[in-house]
Amino acid sequence: MSTGGPGVPLSILDRSSTRRGQDTAEAVRDTVRFARQAEELGYHRFWVSEHHSVPGVAGSAPTVLAAAIAGATDRIRVGTGGVMLPNHQPLVVAEQFGTLEALFPGRIDMGLGRSVGFTGGVRAALGHGKADAERFGEQVRELLGYFTGEQPAHPGVHGFPAEGLRVPAFVLATGAGARLAAELGLALVLAPVGGTAATAERVERYRREFRPSPLWPCPYVVVSSAVAVAETTERARALLLPEAWSMVESRTRGVFPPLRPPSAVPEPSGREAELLEQALRGQLYGTPDEVAPALDRLVASTGADELLITMSTYDRAEMLDSYTRLARLALGERGARL
């Protein structure tokens, strides 16, 4: 999406959120439908995520879901935000993305993260623990080597059909991950956690230390944020409440539950009120006239080359309306015809 609003491409990350009373299989099918709608609206990329044993998130197999989305769309770039590499063997991940790129050439993105399962039980079921996350840099190097045919970890092993293909690689990162992305010449994806000033500092260091690579000759920064656009400020804020409240419950009860309607979000007090404000802090919401300058400020303050929109809410029709308003805002006159 070449934008007339914030002046950078806009993309979407969808986690296949489940809604209260909804079957998880339906949530995954909803993601494929949403990807088709995002393509019609002109968004640049559509990414899916990896979470395991989370009641409120059905997205657990991102490369499988990405294949379904790529097969259901024609133009939009499709990828992962991201595959959690410590949960997998680099060879298998290379083979999966190589297969995607072979089937949908020029449309696949490889977003990589270093998280492991949220609980001991999930980590045991996956067969990978916290120690595996410490090997993230080593794993990324091995993974990239299967595409170039130059990985030294396992001589004589080839990652067909990945070998010889070029799939843009992104690192989902904070501090150490940003340094790894700069060292390997990969794109960087980050959220403005801790405020835009801290984000700008990390971005500046990434750009300063960036080493050009065949995948990315220049540094490239994607900043993710939840953005809600509605006819009133209050309505836009309400769109953010379901996911924010699920985050509160994950912090207080240890489980991220399915999204509930804004009207069913209880009036918080004490610790819950503090956590809710923390969850909403930094997220952008309002009318188009309010969101437009907020997006401009986010891009200017962080130095983003692209924005990755992550907003989800209980009512899918209202969610689509928000993304439609955002597309119209970004595309100007062209978007007004959508």
XYZ file of C-alpha atoms in Angstrom:
338
model
C 0.000 0.000 0.000
C 1.582 3.266 -1.095
C 0.093 5.628 1.399
C -0.878 9.269 1.307
C -1.407 9.330 5.059
C 1.645 8.343 7.108
C 3.740 8.135 3.932
C 4.843 4.518 4.487
C 3.297 1.159 3.581
C 0.663 -0.250 5.928
C 0.482 -3.968 6.682
C -1.493 -6.260 8.997
C -0.575 -8.859 11.607
C -3.504 -11.117 12.522
C -3.232 -13.605 15.400
C -6.466 -15.484 14.607
C -8.048 -14.214 17.811
C -10.948 -16.265 19.101
C -14.185 -14.675 20.310
C -16.199 -15.796 23.310
C -18.391 -18.698 22.207
C -16.520 -19.177 18.931
C -14.900 -22.372 17.729
C -11.141 -22.040 17.236
C -11.363 -23.591 13.768
C -13.718 -20.799 12.748
C -11.193 -18.221 13.954
C -8.571 -19.645 11.595
C -11.013 -19.564 8.673
C -11.863 -15.969 9.591
C -8.187 -15.083 9.190
C -8.154 -16.340 5.605
C -11.291 -14.311 4.818
C -9.762 -11.260 6.475
C -6.627 -11.620 4.338
C -8.738 -11.467 1.181
C -10.421 -8.325 2.496
C -7.041 -6.791 3.387
C -5.858 -7.384 -0.166
C -8.950 -5.667 -1.546
C -8.278 -2.706 0.745
C -4.724 -2.370 -0.552
C -2.661 -3.403 2.452
C 0.960 -4.282 1.671
C 1.525 -7.450 3.743
C -0.604 -9.863 5.735
C 1.209 -11.751 8.466
C 0.131 -14.436 10.925
C 1.605 -15.422 14.279
C 2.607 -18.466 16.327
C 1.077 -19.100 19.756
C 0.560 -22.428 21.482
C -2.144 -23.475 23.956
C -3.569 -19.949 24.238
C -7.391 -20.016 24.531
C -7.761 -16.581 22.934
C -5.473 -17.229 19.961
C -6.018 -19.934 17.347
C -2.963 -19.080 15.252
C -0.511 -21.861 16.102
C 0.872 -23.032 12.732
C 1.878 -19.866 10.838
C 3.494 -21.442 7.773
C 0.475 -23.683 7.210
C -1.877 -20.729 7.589
C 0.324 -18.576 5.356
C 0.017 -21.208 2.613
C -3.774 -21.087 2.838
C -3.754 -17.289 2.731
C -1.359 -17.091 -0.201
C -3.536 -19.569 -2.072
C -6.643 -17.499 -1.372
C -5.119 -14.169 -2.476
C -3.376 -12.851 -5.560
C -1.181 -9.829 -4.792
C -0.688 -9.128 -1.117
C 2.586 -10.270 0.445
C 2.094 -13.074 2.953
C 4.278 -14.051 5.861
C 4.803 -14.680 9.525
C 5.090 -12.357 12.463
C 6.570 -14.657 13.289
C 7.739 -18.228 13.366
C 9.266 -18.726 16.822
C 12.532 -20.275 15.729
C 13.538 -21.767 19.123
C 10.499 -24.064 18.812
C 11.717 -25.573 15.534
C 14.708 -26.983 13.702
C 16.130 -24.425 11.225
C 16.190 -27.031 8.448
C 12.444 -27.623 8.741
C 11.711 -23.884 8.788
C 13.876 -23.376 5.688
C 12.060 -26.191 3.903
C 8.681 -24.707 4.817
C 9.505 -21.203 3.594
C 11.261 -22.584 0.555
C 8.096 -24.471 -0.319
C 5.988 -21.334 0.181
C 8.302 -19.286 -2.017
C 8.334 -22.006 -4.698
C 4.532 -22.048 -4.764
C 4.015 -18.277 -4.469
C 7.170 -16.668 -5.860
C 7.862 -13.080 -4.855
C 5.078 -12.904 -2.247
C 6.493 -14.611 0.854
C 8.035 -12.968 3.951
C 9.920 -14.828 6.680
C 9.404 -13.162 10.047
C 11.347 -14.809 12.877
C 11.018 -14.493 16.657
C 12.852 -15.920 19.664
C 9.972 -16.654 22.066
C 9.261 -20.096 23.491
C 6.117 -21.475 25.121
C 4.573 -19.314 27.847
C 4.287 -22.156 30.385
C 6.408 -25.090 31.426
C 3.784 -27.485 30.138
C 3.765 -25.911 26.679
C 7.556 -25.867 26.551
C 7.644 -29.548 27.509
C 5.064 -30.397 24.843
C 7.090 -28.546 22.220
C 10.310 -30.129 23.395
C 12.066 -26.763 23.609
C 12.756 -24.621 26.658
C 14.112 -21.231 27.597
C 17.675 -22.299 26.892
C 16.791 -22.692 23.216
C 15.962 -18.984 22.996
C 19.583 -18.216 23.869
C 20.612 -19.932 20.640
C 18.436 -17.684 18.475
C 21.328 -16.016 16.667
C 22.935 -19.376 15.901
C 19.614 -20.723 14.633
C 18.992 -17.720 12.373
C 22.433 -18.095 10.829
C 21.853 -21.790 10.177
C 18.427 -21.074 8.697
C 19.786 -18.446 6.314
C 22.550 -20.858 5.331
C 20.032 -23.341 3.981
C 18.880 -20.692 1.499
C 22.429 -19.875 0.356
C 23.631 -23.482 0.500
C 26.486 -22.391 2.779
C 25.419 -23.494 6.264
C 28.357 -25.160 8.085
C 26.420 -26.696 10.994
C 25.512 -29.894 9.125
C 27.830 -30.467 6.145
C 26.152 -32.115 3.198
C 22.621 -31.267 4.379
C 20.537 -29.184 1.980
C 17.280 -27.358 2.616
C 15.469 -28.104 -0.618
C 13.558 -26.371 -2.123
C 14.833 -23.324 -0.207
C 18.376 -23.484 -1.547
C 18.926 -20.746 -4.108
C 15.674 -18.918 -3.312
C 15.508 -15.473 -1.737
C 12.870 -14.878 0.909
C 13.010 -11.515 2.744
C 13.837 -12.181 6.403
C 12.639 -10.060 9.326
C 13.668 -10.272 12.980
C 11.003 -9.593 15.612
C 13.127 -7.934 18.194
C 13.874 -5.702 21.123
C 17.458 -5.025 22.193
C 19.577 -8.073 21.378
C 17.421 -9.004 18.408
C 17.910 -5.572 16.895
C 21.666 -6.027 17.089
C 21.366 -9.429 15.422
C 19.244 -7.960 12.606
C 21.856 -5.258 12.040
C 24.745 -7.740 12.066
C 23.104 -10.127 9.586
C 21.598 -7.437 7.367
C 17.964 -8.303 8.040
C 14.850 -6.182 8.410
C 13.753 -5.258 11.946
C 10.233 -5.459 13.390
C 9.524 -3.921 16.770
C 6.771 -2.388 18.856
C 7.201 0.974 20.619
C 7.378 -0.697 24.036
C 8.744 1.750 26.559
C 7.724 4.737 24.424
C 8.708 6.115 21.059
C 11.912 7.697 22.384
C 13.297 4.299 23.425
C 12.146 2.816 20.122
C 13.845 5.593 18.161
C 17.076 4.905 20.027
C 16.958 1.197 19.149
C 16.159 2.017 15.529
C 19.006 4.527 15.302
C 21.472 1.980 16.635
C 20.165 -0.667 14.232
C 20.607 1.685 11.277
C 24.076 2.732 12.429
C 25.293 -0.861 12.871
C 23.505 -2.351 9.840
C 25.628 -4.469 7.498
C 24.158 -4.765 3.984
C 23.196 -8.258 2.846
C 21.839 -9.806 -0.359
C 18.386 -9.866 1.264
C 18.429 -6.263 2.500
C 21.006 -3.906 1.001
C 19.666 -1.142 3.262
C 18.200 -1.167 6.785
C 14.440 -1.572 6.946
C 12.301 -0.942 10.022
C 8.733 -2.111 10.583
C 6.985 -0.647 13.639
C 3.932 -2.514 14.924
C 1.019 -0.898 16.715
C -2.671 -1.391 17.367
C -4.658 1.283 15.524
C -8.435 1.690 15.797
C -10.423 4.134 13.682
C -14.125 4.835 14.179
C -16.709 7.583 13.875
C -16.020 8.771 17.439
C -13.056 8.667 19.779
C -15.053 6.713 22.342
C -16.080 4.073 19.818
C -12.501 3.684 18.624
C -11.264 3.186 22.194
C -13.985 0.595 22.764
C -12.610 -1.412 19.824
C -9.344 -1.832 21.716
C -10.927 -2.907 25.010
C -11.546 -6.631 24.283
C -7.919 -7.414 23.513
C -6.616 -5.096 26.219
C -8.818 -6.827 28.799
C -7.665 -10.265 27.676
C -4.120 -9.020 28.245
C -5.105 -7.938 31.755
C -6.489 -11.406 32.456
C -3.317 -13.001 31.142
C -1.334 -10.907 33.626
C -3.638 -11.560 36.582
C -4.922 -15.088 35.903
C -2.203 -16.541 33.713
C -4.455 -17.157 30.693
C -5.185 -14.987 27.640
C -8.911 -15.729 27.116
C -11.134 -15.360 24.031
C -12.194 -11.795 23.295
C -15.401 -10.582 24.891
C -17.628 -7.668 23.753
C -16.617 -4.223 25.096
C -19.896 -4.123 27.013
C -18.842 -7.301 28.856
C -15.509 -5.887 29.999
C -15.877 -5.269 33.738
C -15.169 -1.927 35.343
C -11.611 -2.425 36.591
C -10.173 -1.145 39.820
C -6.838 -1.279 41.575
C -4.235 -3.449 39.879
C -6.544 -4.389 36.999
C -7.157 -0.712 36.184
C -3.416 -0.086 36.102
C -2.825 -3.060 33.829
C -5.630 -2.007 31.506
C -4.141 1.451 31.096
C -0.751 -0.139 30.459
C -2.285 -2.347 27.767
C -3.882 0.666 26.060
C -0.892 2.968 26.426
C 0.755 3.729 23.129
C -2.073 2.305 21.057
C -3.593 4.720 18.558
C -7.314 5.308 18.331
C -9.805 7.958 17.330
C -11.561 9.464 14.366
C -9.756 9.703 11.035
C -8.872 13.331 11.804
C -7.318 12.218 15.100
C -5.536 9.135 13.840
C -3.909 10.745 10.785
C -1.585 13.059 12.740
C -0.963 10.315 15.316
C 0.320 8.041 12.565
C 2.485 10.861 11.222
C 3.984 11.351 14.686
C 4.618 7.623 15.124
C 6.492 7.413 11.818
C 8.433 10.610 12.470
C 9.406 9.672 16.025
C 10.438 6.079 15.324
C 11.854 6.367 11.820
C 9.589 3.561 10.618
C 9.782 2.466 6.984
C 6.486 0.582 7.383
C 3.686 0.210 9.918
C 2.322 -3.193 10.937
C -1.221 -2.867 12.299
C -2.178 -5.420 14.952
C -5.671 -4.382 16.098
C -8.226 -7.084 16.838
C -11.614 -6.749 18.511
C -14.693 -8.805 19.356
C -16.961 -7.743 16.495
C -15.387 -8.667 13.173
C -17.619 -6.296 11.210
C -16.473 -3.404 13.378
C -12.877 -4.571 13.020
C -13.166 -4.575 9.229
C -14.765 -1.131 9.357
C -11.767 0.183 11.307
C -9.286 -1.279 8.829
C -11.375 0.110 5.955
C -11.338 3.590 7.485
C -7.587 3.300 7.982
C -7.094 2.232 4.366
C -9.181 5.175 3.152
C -7.210 7.493 5.388
C -3.922 6.213 4.035
C -4.912 6.046 0.380
C -6.595 9.423 0.183
C -8.840 9.860 -2.815
C -8.186 6.356 -4.098
C -9.136 4.899 -0.720
C -12.357 6.904 -0.634
C -13.608 4.711 -3.465
C -13.059 1.442 -1.553
